[in-house]
Amino acid sequence: LESGRSGLIVRIIAILLLITPRTSTLMHMPNALRSARCPSSWGKGGNMVRSIRLFMSSNDPHLRRNDNSGSDLAINNPNSIARKQDLQALRRQTGGLKRFPILHPSNELLSHARKAVFKTIREDRTIKNGRQRARKLGAEKTDALAKAMCVPIRDVVKGYKTVFKSLHPFEAVVADLTVKAREKKDGMKLEVALDELNEGRRSVNDLGKIWASKIKNAPTAREAESWLLEAEEEMIETYKAEVGPKVDGLLELQKALRKTPSVVLDTPACVLVGAPNVGKSSIVKSISSGTPEVSNYPFTTRGMTLGHIEQTYKNGLSEQCQVMDSPGLLWREDERRNEMEQLTIAAMAHLPTAVVFVMDLSGQAGDACSSVEDQLKIRKQVRDRFPKRPWIDVLAKYDLGVEEGAREELNGIIGEEAARDVIELSVHEGWGVEELRFRVEVVLKNVRTVLDVIEAEKQNRKMQEQGWGVEELRFRVEVVLKNVRTVLDVIEAEKQNRKMQEQGWGVEELR
């Protein structure tokens, strides 16, 4: 009360922050509140935001760092208590393929290791005995060279295994397909390559230890110098034979993994699915608000056309939603699907997408695997697998007509009610394009609603994991509101008191 109204505002905000999930940050406050001042007892300089942040970070374990390295994530610290929680958090995010450790060519790693040893290890001139001086120099150089060659390899092996464990399910499929494509190309299996790379590293490291111990006990200075050269030569030969080829092979795989397109999880998306050559890419281009881009995946020469639709919501906010085509599906079981088909299935299984199923029932799809009969079977197969997905059926190339009996067969599969919602579309003639764009916007809004519900459920689970129940939250809110009412009553009483004093009322008269 001594601090006036600003002190009251500060205390109310602080209390509310204590009962608010930690994802609601101070950055959501209006600028006026963020710049408000508070009593100096709350922190140096009386800055409200700094003081409340310090107070909350000292009480909320989730706002603290997980390790001493300054990183918010402790996935690289095997002894960290928060390791499992961090890995689970990362699995809910995409972009994991960009987190693979950067690997350089084997000759660059070797050259860097030799230069580092040359620059850092110097002869100790304080040792007067020439033999002792040569022993120490040789042992230190040998040990330093072994470490300089082995430590980067160790970090890469650990990093790859950690990142693979933390990948989002969709990216895990993409990574697995990329690795399999590499295996088909030259027979390199990633898991085997990492194990062999680790074994090669150990061989070099063991050689370094053996030679360092030998040089420490060299009978003469000349032999210590000679053994140093022999140690360097043998370690380099072992490195080139056992480590170099695996590093260079892994480097090619790394380039493929790191250039794989990232998918934004919290943005609604619509994926066009269907058999090959039914016009999916043309539809993406026709309904997108901008020029679509092509996302290339390393395990296929067939890229995915990615467009965007600008969505505006009732609250005035807008966002760019994704519209993408997908590699064509064939009529066969999942076990027999190729990499491109597996990518399409993974997109529907693991990404927040609505489905636009595109069919060409004209009988002129131009692909032996895209017959009308096969397309209808694929449609039933996919819909049965993903019955809860927002769904739009589209008959593309409708200007070419429909094969006799095909429409009736489709109606029998999807039902008469759903048949009335099928969009008859021709990009060439412009038929049905605006209707499809409108329907896509509707399903994207539905996907946004689902994403918001999922996020709310996550927050609810997080509060329950922290020991917060709904009843406890209601009780605490009621307590806070009573406290605020008490403070407001006291302020009002003081107002009346000042007013009475201004009117000449004394304490005795008031009594």
Short mmCIF file of C-alpha atoms in Angstrom, two decimals:
data_model
loop_
_atom_site.label_atom_id
_atom_site.label_comp_id
_atom_site.label_asym_id
_atom_site.label_seq_id
_atom_site.Cartn_x
_atom_site.Cartn_y
_atom_site.Cartn_z
CA LEU A 1 0.00 0.00 0.00
CA GLU A 2 2.97 2.30 0.64
CA SER A 3 3.96 1.85 -2.99
CA GLY A 4 0.54 2.90 -4.29
CA ARG A 5 -1.39 1.29 -7.12
CA SER A 6 1.73 0.06 -8.97
CA GLY A 7 2.64 -2.05 -5.96
CA LEU A 8 -0.84 -3.60 -5.99
CA ILE A 9 -0.60 -4.36 -9.72
CA VAL A 10 2.79 -5.97 -9.24
CA ARG A 11 1.56 -8.23 -6.44
CA ILE A 12 -1.57 -9.28 -8.36
CA ILE A 13 0.52 -10.15 -11.44
CA ALA A 14 3.02 -12.07 -9.33
CA ILE A 15 0.26 -14.12 -7.67
CA LEU A 16 -1.38 -14.87 -11.01
CA LEU A 17 1.95 -15.90 -12.49
CA LEU A 18 2.42 -18.42 -9.70
CA ILE A 19 -0.81 -20.21 -10.61
CA THR A 20 -0.36 -19.96 -14.40
CA PRO A 21 1.24 -22.74 -16.50
CA ARG A 22 4.83 -21.86 -17.22
CA THR A 23 4.25 -21.62 -20.98
CA SER A 24 2.43 -18.32 -20.36
CA THR A 25 5.45 -16.06 -20.34
CA LEU A 26 5.90 -12.49 -19.30
CA MET A 27 6.37 -11.58 -22.94
CA HIS A 28 2.58 -11.88 -23.38
CA MET A 29 2.05 -8.92 -21.00
CA PRO A 30 1.09 -5.52 -22.45
CA ASN A 31 4.05 -3.20 -22.91
CA ALA A 32 2.74 -0.90 -20.18
CA LEU A 33 2.91 -3.69 -17.61
CA ARG A 34 6.30 -4.92 -18.81
CA SER A 35 7.74 -1.45 -18.28
CA ALA A 36 6.02 -0.89 -14.91
CA ARG A 37 8.10 -0.14 -11.83
CA CYS A 38 7.87 -1.79 -8.45
CA PRO A 39 9.36 -1.32 -4.98
CA SER A 40 13.14 -1.62 -4.76
CA SER A 41 12.73 -4.52 -2.32
CA TRP A 42 11.59 -6.66 -5.26
CA GLY A 43 14.91 -6.45 -7.04
CA LYS A 44 17.80 -4.25 -8.00
CA GLY A 45 16.51 -1.09 -9.64
CA GLY A 46 12.90 -2.05 -8.97
CA ASN A 47 12.36 -3.56 -12.43
CA MET A 48 9.20 -5.67 -12.20
CA VAL A 49 9.89 -8.12 -15.02
CA ARG A 50 13.45 -8.85 -13.89
CA SER A 51 12.36 -9.32 -10.28
CA ILE A 52 9.48 -11.67 -11.06
CA ARG A 53 11.65 -13.69 -13.44
CA LEU A 54 14.31 -14.08 -10.76
CA PHE A 55 11.71 -15.01 -8.17
CA MET A 56 10.04 -17.61 -10.42
CA SER A 57 13.30 -19.10 -11.69
CA SER A 58 14.38 -19.70 -8.10
CA ASN A 59 11.14 -21.52 -7.31
CA ASP A 60 10.15 -23.27 -10.54
CA PRO A 61 12.52 -26.14 -11.43
CA HIS A 62 11.26 -26.07 -15.03
CA LEU A 63 12.72 -22.60 -15.55
CA ARG A 64 16.20 -23.61 -14.46
CA ARG A 65 19.03 -24.86 -16.63
CA ASN A 66 19.37 -28.60 -16.75
CA ASP A 67 23.15 -28.75 -16.88
CA ASN A 68 26.20 -26.62 -16.31
CA SER A 69 26.95 -26.09 -19.99
CA GLY A 70 24.36 -23.32 -20.32
CA SER A 71 22.14 -25.40 -22.61
CA ASP A 72 18.40 -25.61 -21.98
CA LEU A 73 18.45 -29.23 -23.12
CA ALA A 74 20.45 -31.97 -21.48
CA ILE A 75 20.30 -34.59 -24.22
CA ASN A 76 24.07 -34.63 -24.56
CA ASN A 77 24.57 -35.21 -20.84
CA PRO A 78 24.00 -38.93 -20.14
CA ASN A 79 24.00 -38.32 -16.39
CA SER A 80 21.35 -35.56 -16.51
CA ILE A 81 18.13 -36.19 -14.58
CA ALA A 82 16.16 -34.36 -17.27
CA ARG A 83 17.53 -36.43 -20.18
CA LYS A 84 14.39 -38.53 -20.72
CA GLN A 85 12.08 -35.52 -20.45
CA ASP A 86 14.22 -33.61 -22.96
CA LEU A 87 14.18 -36.49 -25.44
CA GLN A 88 10.40 -36.74 -25.14
CA ALA A 89 10.07 -33.00 -25.73
CA LEU A 90 12.29 -33.20 -28.81
CA ARG A 91 10.23 -36.06 -30.25
CA ARG A 92 7.26 -33.68 -30.35
CA GLN A 93 9.22 -31.24 -32.53
CA THR A 94 10.39 -31.39 -36.11
CA GLY A 95 13.72 -30.11 -37.39
CA GLY A 96 15.63 -32.93 -35.69
CA LEU A 97 17.41 -33.87 -38.92
CA LYS A 98 19.24 -30.54 -38.69
CA ARG A 99 20.55 -31.47 -35.23
CA PHE A 100 22.89 -34.18 -36.48
CA PRO A 101 26.49 -33.33 -35.53
CA ILE A 102 28.49 -31.70 -38.30
CA LEU A 103 31.08 -34.04 -39.76
CA HIS A 104 34.08 -33.01 -41.86
CA PRO A 105 36.02 -35.12 -44.40
CA SER A 106 38.54 -37.52 -42.87
CA ASN A 107 41.55 -35.76 -44.42
CA GLU A 108 40.42 -32.43 -42.91
CA LEU A 109 39.98 -34.03 -39.47
CA LEU A 110 43.44 -35.58 -39.70
CA SER A 111 45.07 -32.36 -40.88
CA HIS A 112 43.38 -30.38 -38.11
CA ALA A 113 44.52 -32.89 -35.48
CA ARG A 114 48.17 -32.69 -36.61
CA LYS A 115 48.12 -28.88 -36.72
CA ALA A 116 46.57 -28.71 -33.25
CA VAL A 117 49.32 -30.92 -31.81
CA PHE A 118 52.07 -28.92 -33.57
CA LYS A 119 50.69 -25.62 -32.20
CA THR A 120 49.95 -26.67 -28.63
CA ILE A 121 52.73 -29.09 -27.64
CA ARG A 122 56.13 -27.49 -27.16
CA GLU A 123 59.43 -28.76 -25.82
CA ASP A 124 59.83 -28.11 -22.09
CA ARG A 125 63.07 -26.10 -21.85
CA THR A 126 62.96 -26.15 -18.06
CA ILE A 127 64.05 -29.81 -18.16
CA LYS A 128 67.84 -29.80 -18.44
CA ASN A 129 68.24 -33.52 -19.15
CA GLY A 130 67.97 -34.06 -22.93
CA ARG A 131 66.63 -37.61 -22.64
CA GLN A 132 63.92 -36.62 -20.13
CA ARG A 133 62.98 -33.64 -22.28
CA ALA A 134 62.65 -35.82 -25.42
CA ARG A 135 60.66 -38.46 -23.51
CA LYS A 136 58.16 -35.91 -22.22
CA LEU A 137 57.78 -34.20 -25.60
CA GLY A 138 57.27 -37.49 -27.45
CA ALA A 139 54.77 -38.90 -24.95
CA GLU A 140 52.74 -35.67 -24.84
CA LYS A 141 52.64 -35.33 -28.64
CA THR A 142 51.60 -38.94 -29.09
CA ASP A 143 48.85 -38.66 -26.49
CA ALA A 144 47.62 -35.32 -27.85
CA LEU A 145 47.54 -36.60 -31.44
CA ALA A 146 45.53 -39.66 -30.44
CA LYS A 147 43.00 -37.49 -28.59
CA ALA A 148 42.78 -34.94 -31.41
CA MET A 149 41.96 -37.72 -33.88
CA CYS A 150 39.57 -39.67 -31.62
CA VAL A 151 37.51 -37.09 -29.72
CA PRO A 152 35.67 -35.68 -32.81
CA ILE A 153 34.82 -39.23 -33.91
CA ARG A 154 33.54 -40.11 -30.44
CA ASP A 155 31.33 -37.01 -30.39
CA VAL A 156 29.90 -37.78 -33.84
CA VAL A 157 29.01 -41.37 -32.91
CA LYS A 158 27.32 -40.28 -29.66
CA GLY A 159 25.58 -37.39 -31.41
CA TYR A 160 24.09 -39.58 -34.13
CA LYS A 161 22.73 -42.11 -31.66
CA THR A 162 21.25 -39.36 -29.49
CA VAL A 163 19.59 -37.50 -32.37
CA PHE A 164 18.06 -40.70 -33.79
CA LYS A 165 16.45 -41.36 -30.40
CA SER A 166 14.96 -37.85 -30.29
CA LEU A 167 13.50 -37.64 -33.82
CA HIS A 168 9.85 -36.83 -34.39
CA PRO A 169 8.01 -39.92 -35.77
CA PHE A 170 7.66 -38.42 -39.26
CA GLU A 171 11.33 -37.48 -39.39
CA ALA A 172 12.27 -40.90 -38.03
CA VAL A 173 10.54 -42.41 -41.08
CA VAL A 174 12.34 -39.97 -43.41
CA ALA A 175 15.71 -40.75 -41.79
CA ASP A 176 15.05 -44.49 -42.00
CA LEU A 177 14.13 -44.23 -45.69
CA THR A 178 17.25 -42.15 -46.37
CA VAL A 179 19.46 -44.71 -44.61
CA LYS A 180 17.83 -47.58 -46.53
CA ALA A 181 18.35 -45.77 -49.83
CA ARG A 182 22.02 -45.35 -48.97
CA GLU A 183 22.23 -49.02 -48.06
CA LYS A 184 20.79 -50.00 -51.45
CA LYS A 185 23.31 -47.73 -53.18
CA ASP A 186 26.56 -48.98 -51.64
CA GLY A 187 25.60 -51.46 -48.92
CA MET A 188 26.47 -49.13 -46.04
CA LYS A 189 24.33 -49.78 -42.96
CA LEU A 190 24.32 -46.83 -40.59
CA GLU A 191 24.30 -48.82 -37.35
CA VAL A 192 27.16 -51.03 -38.55
CA ALA A 193 29.08 -48.00 -39.85
CA LEU A 194 28.80 -46.23 -36.48
CA ASP A 195 29.97 -49.33 -34.61
CA GLU A 196 32.91 -49.81 -36.99
CA LEU A 197 33.76 -46.13 -36.73
CA ASN A 198 33.80 -46.43 -32.95
CA GLU A 199 36.01 -49.53 -33.14
CA GLY A 200 38.43 -47.73 -35.43
CA ARG A 201 38.56 -44.83 -32.99
CA ARG A 202 39.37 -47.21 -30.16
CA SER A 203 42.18 -48.80 -32.18
CA VAL A 204 43.79 -45.41 -32.78
CA ASN A 205 43.32 -44.44 -29.12
CA ASP A 206 44.86 -47.72 -27.89
CA LEU A 207 47.83 -47.26 -30.23
CA GLY A 208 48.37 -43.81 -28.81
CA LYS A 209 48.43 -45.14 -25.25
CA ILE A 210 50.85 -47.94 -26.14
CA TRP A 211 53.27 -45.66 -27.96
CA ALA A 212 53.09 -42.93 -25.29
CA SER A 213 53.98 -45.46 -22.61
CA LYS A 214 56.84 -46.79 -24.74
CA ILE A 215 58.25 -43.34 -25.48
CA LYS A 216 58.15 -42.41 -21.77
CA ASN A 217 60.68 -45.18 -21.16
CA ALA A 218 62.90 -44.61 -24.20
CA PRO A 219 66.55 -45.38 -23.36
CA THR A 220 67.88 -42.38 -25.31
CA ALA A 221 66.67 -39.04 -26.63
CA ARG A 222 67.28 -40.17 -30.23
CA GLU A 223 65.13 -43.27 -29.79
CA ALA A 224 62.37 -41.16 -28.19
CA GLU A 225 62.35 -38.91 -31.28
CA SER A 226 62.44 -41.90 -33.63
CA TRP A 227 59.62 -43.67 -31.82
CA LEU A 228 57.53 -40.48 -31.95
CA LEU A 229 57.75 -40.50 -35.75
CA GLU A 230 56.91 -44.21 -35.85
CA ALA A 231 53.92 -43.68 -33.52
CA GLU A 232 52.58 -40.83 -35.64
CA GLU A 233 52.99 -42.87 -38.85
CA GLU A 234 51.27 -45.98 -37.44
CA MET A 235 48.35 -44.04 -35.93
CA ILE A 236 47.78 -42.16 -39.20
CA GLU A 237 47.86 -45.38 -41.23
CA THR A 238 45.38 -47.02 -38.84
CA TYR A 239 43.17 -43.92 -38.98
CA LYS A 240 43.16 -43.89 -42.79
CA ALA A 241 42.43 -47.63 -42.97
CA GLU A 242 39.78 -48.05 -40.23
CA VAL A 243 38.30 -44.59 -39.67
CA GLY A 244 38.68 -42.58 -42.89
CA PRO A 245 36.41 -44.63 -45.23
CA LYS A 246 33.63 -44.80 -42.62
CA VAL A 247 33.85 -41.03 -42.01
CA ASP A 248 33.61 -40.24 -45.73
CA GLY A 249 30.70 -42.65 -46.18
CA LEU A 250 28.88 -41.14 -43.23
CA LEU A 251 29.57 -37.67 -44.62
CA GLU A 252 27.52 -38.42 -47.75
CA LEU A 253 24.65 -39.70 -45.61
CA GLN A 254 24.87 -36.63 -43.39
CA LYS A 255 24.52 -34.28 -46.36
CA ALA A 256 21.39 -36.14 -47.44
CA LEU A 257 19.86 -36.06 -43.94
CA ARG A 258 20.60 -32.39 -43.25
CA LYS A 259 19.12 -31.14 -46.52
CA THR A 260 15.83 -32.98 -45.93
CA PRO A 261 12.95 -30.45 -45.73
CA SER A 262 11.61 -29.64 -42.26
CA VAL A 263 7.90 -29.71 -41.50
CA VAL A 264 6.29 -27.24 -39.10
CA LEU A 265 4.19 -29.20 -36.61
CA ASP A 266 2.04 -26.43 -35.16
CA THR A 267 0.79 -25.24 -38.58
CA PRO A 268 -2.31 -26.83 -40.15
CA ALA A 269 -1.55 -28.70 -43.37
CA CYS A 270 -3.50 -30.37 -46.13
CA VAL A 271 -1.96 -33.26 -48.08
CA LEU A 272 -3.18 -34.34 -51.51
CA VAL A 273 -3.19 -38.13 -51.82
CA GLY A 274 -3.92 -40.42 -54.73
CA ALA A 275 -2.53 -42.70 -57.41
CA PRO A 276 0.28 -41.51 -59.73
CA ASN A 277 -0.54 -39.03 -62.53
CA VAL A 278 -3.98 -37.96 -61.30
CA GLY A 279 -3.10 -34.22 -61.22
CA LYS A 280 -2.17 -33.58 -57.58
CA SER A 281 0.67 -31.12 -58.31
CA SER A 282 -1.52 -29.07 -60.68
CA ILE A 283 -4.20 -28.78 -58.01
CA VAL A 284 -1.66 -27.57 -55.40
CA LYS A 285 -0.51 -24.86 -57.80
CA SER A 286 -4.08 -23.81 -58.63
CA ILE A 287 -5.31 -23.37 -55.04
CA SER A 288 -2.12 -21.94 -53.47
CA SER A 289 -1.98 -18.24 -52.67
CA GLY A 290 1.65 -18.03 -53.82
CA THR A 291 4.15 -19.83 -56.01
CA PRO A 292 4.59 -23.37 -54.65
CA GLU A 293 8.05 -24.71 -53.90
CA VAL A 294 9.37 -28.21 -54.49
CA SER A 295 10.74 -30.13 -51.49
CA ASN A 296 13.25 -32.78 -52.55
CA TYR A 297 13.93 -35.88 -50.48
CA PRO A 298 17.26 -37.72 -50.77
CA PHE A 299 15.76 -41.18 -51.30
CA THR A 300 13.71 -40.26 -54.37
CA THR A 301 13.97 -38.08 -57.47
CA ARG A 302 10.28 -37.24 -57.06
CA GLY A 303 9.89 -34.01 -55.07
CA MET A 304 6.86 -32.86 -53.10
CA THR A 305 5.15 -29.66 -54.29
CA LEU A 306 4.48 -27.44 -51.27
CA GLY A 307 2.06 -24.51 -51.51
CA HIS A 308 0.46 -22.17 -48.94
CA ILE A 309 -2.97 -20.76 -48.19
CA GLU A 310 -3.37 -17.62 -46.09
CA GLN A 311 -5.86 -18.32 -43.29
CA THR A 312 -7.58 -15.51 -41.36
CA TYR A 313 -9.46 -16.37 -38.16
CA LYS A 314 -12.30 -14.65 -36.30
CA ASN A 315 -9.90 -13.08 -33.80
CA GLY A 316 -8.16 -11.27 -36.65
CA LEU A 317 -5.03 -13.41 -36.57
CA SER A 318 -3.74 -15.06 -39.72
CA GLU A 319 -1.22 -17.74 -40.59
CA GLN A 320 0.26 -19.51 -43.60
CA CYS A 321 -1.13 -23.05 -43.86
CA GLN A 322 0.62 -25.70 -45.93
CA VAL A 323 -0.87 -27.51 -48.90
CA MET A 324 1.28 -30.31 -50.33
CA ASP A 325 1.01 -33.07 -52.86
CA SER A 326 2.53 -36.46 -52.16
CA PRO A 327 4.11 -39.33 -54.10
CA GLY A 328 1.49 -41.56 -55.71
CA LEU A 329 0.14 -44.64 -53.93
CA LEU A 330 -0.27 -48.01 -55.58
CA TRP A 331 -2.78 -50.73 -54.72
CA ARG A 332 -0.73 -53.07 -52.53
CA GLU A 333 -0.03 -53.90 -48.90
CA ASP A 334 2.16 -51.65 -46.73
CA GLU A 335 4.95 -54.22 -46.56
CA ARG A 336 5.47 -53.92 -50.32
CA ARG A 337 5.40 -50.12 -50.55
CA ASN A 338 8.45 -48.28 -51.84
CA GLU A 339 10.13 -45.29 -50.16
CA MET A 340 7.90 -42.71 -51.87
CA GLU A 341 4.70 -44.44 -50.80
CA GLN A 342 5.99 -44.83 -47.24
CA LEU A 343 6.61 -41.06 -47.14
CA THR A 344 2.97 -40.43 -48.10
CA ILE A 345 1.67 -42.82 -45.43
CA ALA A 346 4.01 -41.27 -42.83
CA ALA A 347 2.71 -37.77 -43.61
CA MET A 348 -0.87 -38.88 -42.93
CA ALA A 349 0.08 -40.95 -39.87
CA HIS A 350 2.32 -38.46 -38.04
CA LEU A 351 1.55 -34.91 -39.23
CA PRO A 352 -1.46 -32.70 -38.37
CA THR A 353 -2.98 -32.91 -41.85
CA ALA A 354 -6.32 -32.98 -43.57
CA VAL A 355 -6.57 -35.24 -46.64
CA VAL A 356 -7.69 -34.30 -50.14
CA PHE A 357 -8.02 -37.60 -51.99
CA VAL A 358 -7.64 -37.00 -55.73
CA MET A 359 -9.04 -39.42 -58.31
CA ASP A 360 -9.01 -39.40 -62.10
CA LEU A 361 -11.93 -41.58 -63.21
CA SER A 362 -11.62 -40.71 -66.89
CA GLY A 363 -9.55 -43.84 -67.55
CA GLN A 364 -6.82 -41.66 -69.09
CA ALA A 365 -4.43 -41.33 -66.13
CA GLY A 366 -1.62 -42.62 -68.35
CA ASP A 367 -0.23 -45.05 -65.78
CA ALA A 368 -0.86 -48.77 -65.72
CA CYS A 369 -1.05 -48.62 -61.91
CA SER A 370 -3.66 -45.84 -61.95
CA SER A 371 -6.64 -47.68 -63.37
CA VAL A 372 -10.08 -46.64 -62.11
CA GLU A 373 -10.45 -49.95 -60.28
CA ASP A 374 -7.09 -49.52 -58.48
CA GLN A 375 -7.85 -45.90 -57.55
CA LEU A 376 -11.12 -46.89 -55.90
CA LYS A 377 -9.37 -49.67 -53.98
CA ILE A 378 -6.67 -47.26 -52.82
CA ARG A 379 -9.30 -44.78 -51.69
CA LYS A 380 -11.08 -47.41 -49.58
CA GLN A 381 -7.78 -48.70 -48.17
CA VAL A 382 -6.54 -45.25 -47.09
CA ARG A 383 -9.90 -44.11 -45.71
CA ASP A 384 -10.24 -47.28 -43.65
CA ARG A 385 -6.79 -46.68 -42.19
CA PHE A 386 -7.41 -42.98 -41.38
CA PRO A 387 -11.15 -42.75 -40.65
CA LYS A 388 -10.92 -39.67 -38.39
CA ARG A 389 -8.92 -37.43 -40.72
CA PRO A 390 -10.72 -34.38 -42.17
CA TRP A 391 -11.36 -35.58 -45.73
CA ILE A 392 -12.28 -34.16 -49.14
CA ASP A 393 -12.88 -36.31 -52.24
CA VAL A 394 -11.97 -34.72 -55.59
CA LEU A 395 -12.60 -35.96 -59.12
CA ALA A 396 -9.77 -34.35 -61.11
CA LYS A 397 -9.63 -33.86 -64.91
CA TYR A 398 -13.43 -33.87 -64.94
CA ASP A 399 -13.42 -32.20 -68.36
CA LEU A 400 -12.18 -35.55 -69.78
CA GLY A 401 -15.32 -37.31 -68.60
CA VAL A 402 -15.84 -40.32 -66.32
CA GLU A 403 -15.48 -43.96 -67.28
CA GLU A 404 -18.81 -45.73 -67.51
CA GLY A 405 -19.98 -47.09 -64.17
CA ALA A 406 -17.06 -45.54 -62.24
CA ARG A 407 -19.14 -42.84 -60.52
CA GLU A 408 -21.72 -45.36 -59.37
CA GLU A 409 -19.00 -47.62 -58.02
CA LEU A 410 -17.46 -44.67 -56.12
CA ASN A 411 -20.86 -43.76 -54.66
CA GLY A 412 -21.27 -47.31 -53.46
CA ILE A 413 -17.92 -47.17 -51.66
CA ILE A 414 -18.32 -43.79 -49.95
CA GLY A 415 -22.12 -43.72 -49.53
CA GLU A 416 -24.78 -41.49 -51.09
CA GLU A 417 -24.43 -38.70 -48.51
CA ALA A 418 -20.65 -38.40 -48.95
CA ALA A 419 -21.08 -38.69 -52.73
CA ARG A 420 -22.95 -35.36 -52.76
CA ASP A 421 -19.85 -33.64 -51.35
CA VAL A 422 -17.44 -34.93 -54.03
CA ILE A 423 -15.86 -31.98 -55.87
CA GLU A 424 -15.83 -32.25 -59.67
CA LEU A 425 -12.73 -30.34 -60.73
CA SER A 426 -10.85 -29.37 -63.87
CA VAL A 427 -7.77 -27.18 -63.50
CA HIS A 428 -7.64 -26.76 -67.27
CA GLU A 429 -11.21 -25.41 -67.48
CA GLY A 430 -11.25 -23.80 -64.04
CA TRP A 431 -14.15 -25.94 -62.79
CA GLY A 432 -14.44 -26.47 -59.05
CA VAL A 433 -11.17 -24.68 -58.16
CA GLU A 434 -12.80 -22.02 -55.99
CA GLU A 435 -15.05 -24.60 -54.30
CA LEU A 436 -12.02 -26.74 -53.46
CA ARG A 437 -10.10 -23.74 -52.13
CA PHE A 438 -13.05 -22.84 -49.88
CA ARG A 439 -13.42 -26.44 -48.63
CA VAL A 440 -9.68 -26.68 -47.95
CA GLU A 441 -9.84 -23.48 -45.89
CA VAL A 442 -12.69 -24.98 -43.85
CA VAL A 443 -10.83 -28.22 -43.08
CA LEU A 444 -7.65 -26.28 -42.26
CA LYS A 445 -9.63 -24.32 -39.67
CA ASN A 446 -10.84 -27.63 -38.27
CA VAL A 447 -7.24 -28.83 -38.05
CA ARG A 448 -6.30 -25.60 -36.24
CA THR A 449 -9.10 -26.24 -33.72
CA VAL A 450 -7.83 -29.79 -33.15
CA LEU A 451 -4.26 -28.51 -32.67
CA ASP A 452 -5.49 -25.96 -30.12
CA VAL A 453 -7.38 -28.67 -28.23
CA ILE A 454 -4.31 -30.92 -28.25
CA GLU A 455 -2.17 -28.07 -26.90
CA ALA A 456 -4.73 -27.37 -24.16
CA GLU A 457 -4.71 -31.07 -23.19
CA LYS A 458 -0.90 -31.01 -23.05
CA GLN A 459 -1.01 -28.06 -20.69
CA ASN A 460 -3.62 -29.81 -18.57
CA ARG A 461 -1.49 -32.97 -18.37
CA LYS A 462 1.55 -30.88 -17.52
CA MET A 463 -0.31 -29.23 -14.66
CA GLN A 464 -1.49 -32.62 -13.39
CA GLU A 465 2.06 -34.00 -13.59
CA GLN A 466 3.15 -31.08 -11.42
CA GLY A 467 0.49 -32.06 -8.88
CA TRP A 468 -2.13 -29.54 -9.95
CA GLY A 469 -5.72 -30.79 -10.00
CA VAL A 470 -8.67 -28.85 -11.37
CA GLU A 471 -10.19 -28.50 -7.91
CA GLU A 472 -6.90 -27.31 -6.46
CA LEU A 473 -6.59 -24.72 -9.23
CA ARG A 474 -10.16 -23.51 -8.62
CA PHE A 475 -9.49 -23.26 -4.87
CA ARG A 476 -6.28 -21.30 -5.40
CA VAL A 477 -7.99 -18.90 -7.81
CA GLU A 478 -10.76 -18.30 -5.25
CA VAL A 479 -8.16 -17.56 -2.56
CA VAL A 480 -6.36 -15.11 -4.84
CA LEU A 481 -9.60 -13.34 -5.75
CA LYS A 482 -10.50 -13.01 -2.05
CA ASN A 483 -7.09 -11.49 -1.39
CA VAL A 484 -7.58 -9.01 -4.22
CA ARG A 485 -11.05 -8.10 -2.85
CA THR A 486 -9.52 -7.50 0.61
CA VAL A 487 -6.89 -5.18 -0.84
CA LEU A 488 -9.49 -3.29 -2.87
CA ASP A 489 -11.69 -2.86 0.24
CA VAL A 490 -8.73 -1.46 2.20
CA ILE A 491 -7.97 1.00 -0.62
CA GLU A 492 -11.60 2.09 -0.74
CA ALA A 493 -11.65 2.58 3.05
CA GLU A 494 -8.54 4.75 2.83
CA LYS A 495 -10.18 6.82 0.11
CA GLN A 496 -13.19 7.44 2.33
CA ASN A 497 -10.92 8.30 5.24
CA ARG A 498 -9.01 10.87 3.17
CA LYS A 499 -12.25 12.33 1.86
CA MET A 500 -13.63 12.72 5.39
CA GLN A 501 -10.41 14.37 6.55
CA GLU A 502 -10.57 16.79 3.62
CA GLN A 503 -14.13 17.67 4.70
CA GLY A 504 -12.91 18.48 8.23
CA TRP A 505 -13.98 15.34 10.02
CA GLY A 506 -11.77 14.43 12.94
CA VAL A 507 -11.10 11.04 14.44
CA GLU A 508 -13.26 11.77 17.54
CA GLU A 509 -16.12 12.97 15.43
CA LEU A 510 -15.83 9.90 13.21
CA ARG A 511 -15.84 7.65 16.33
#
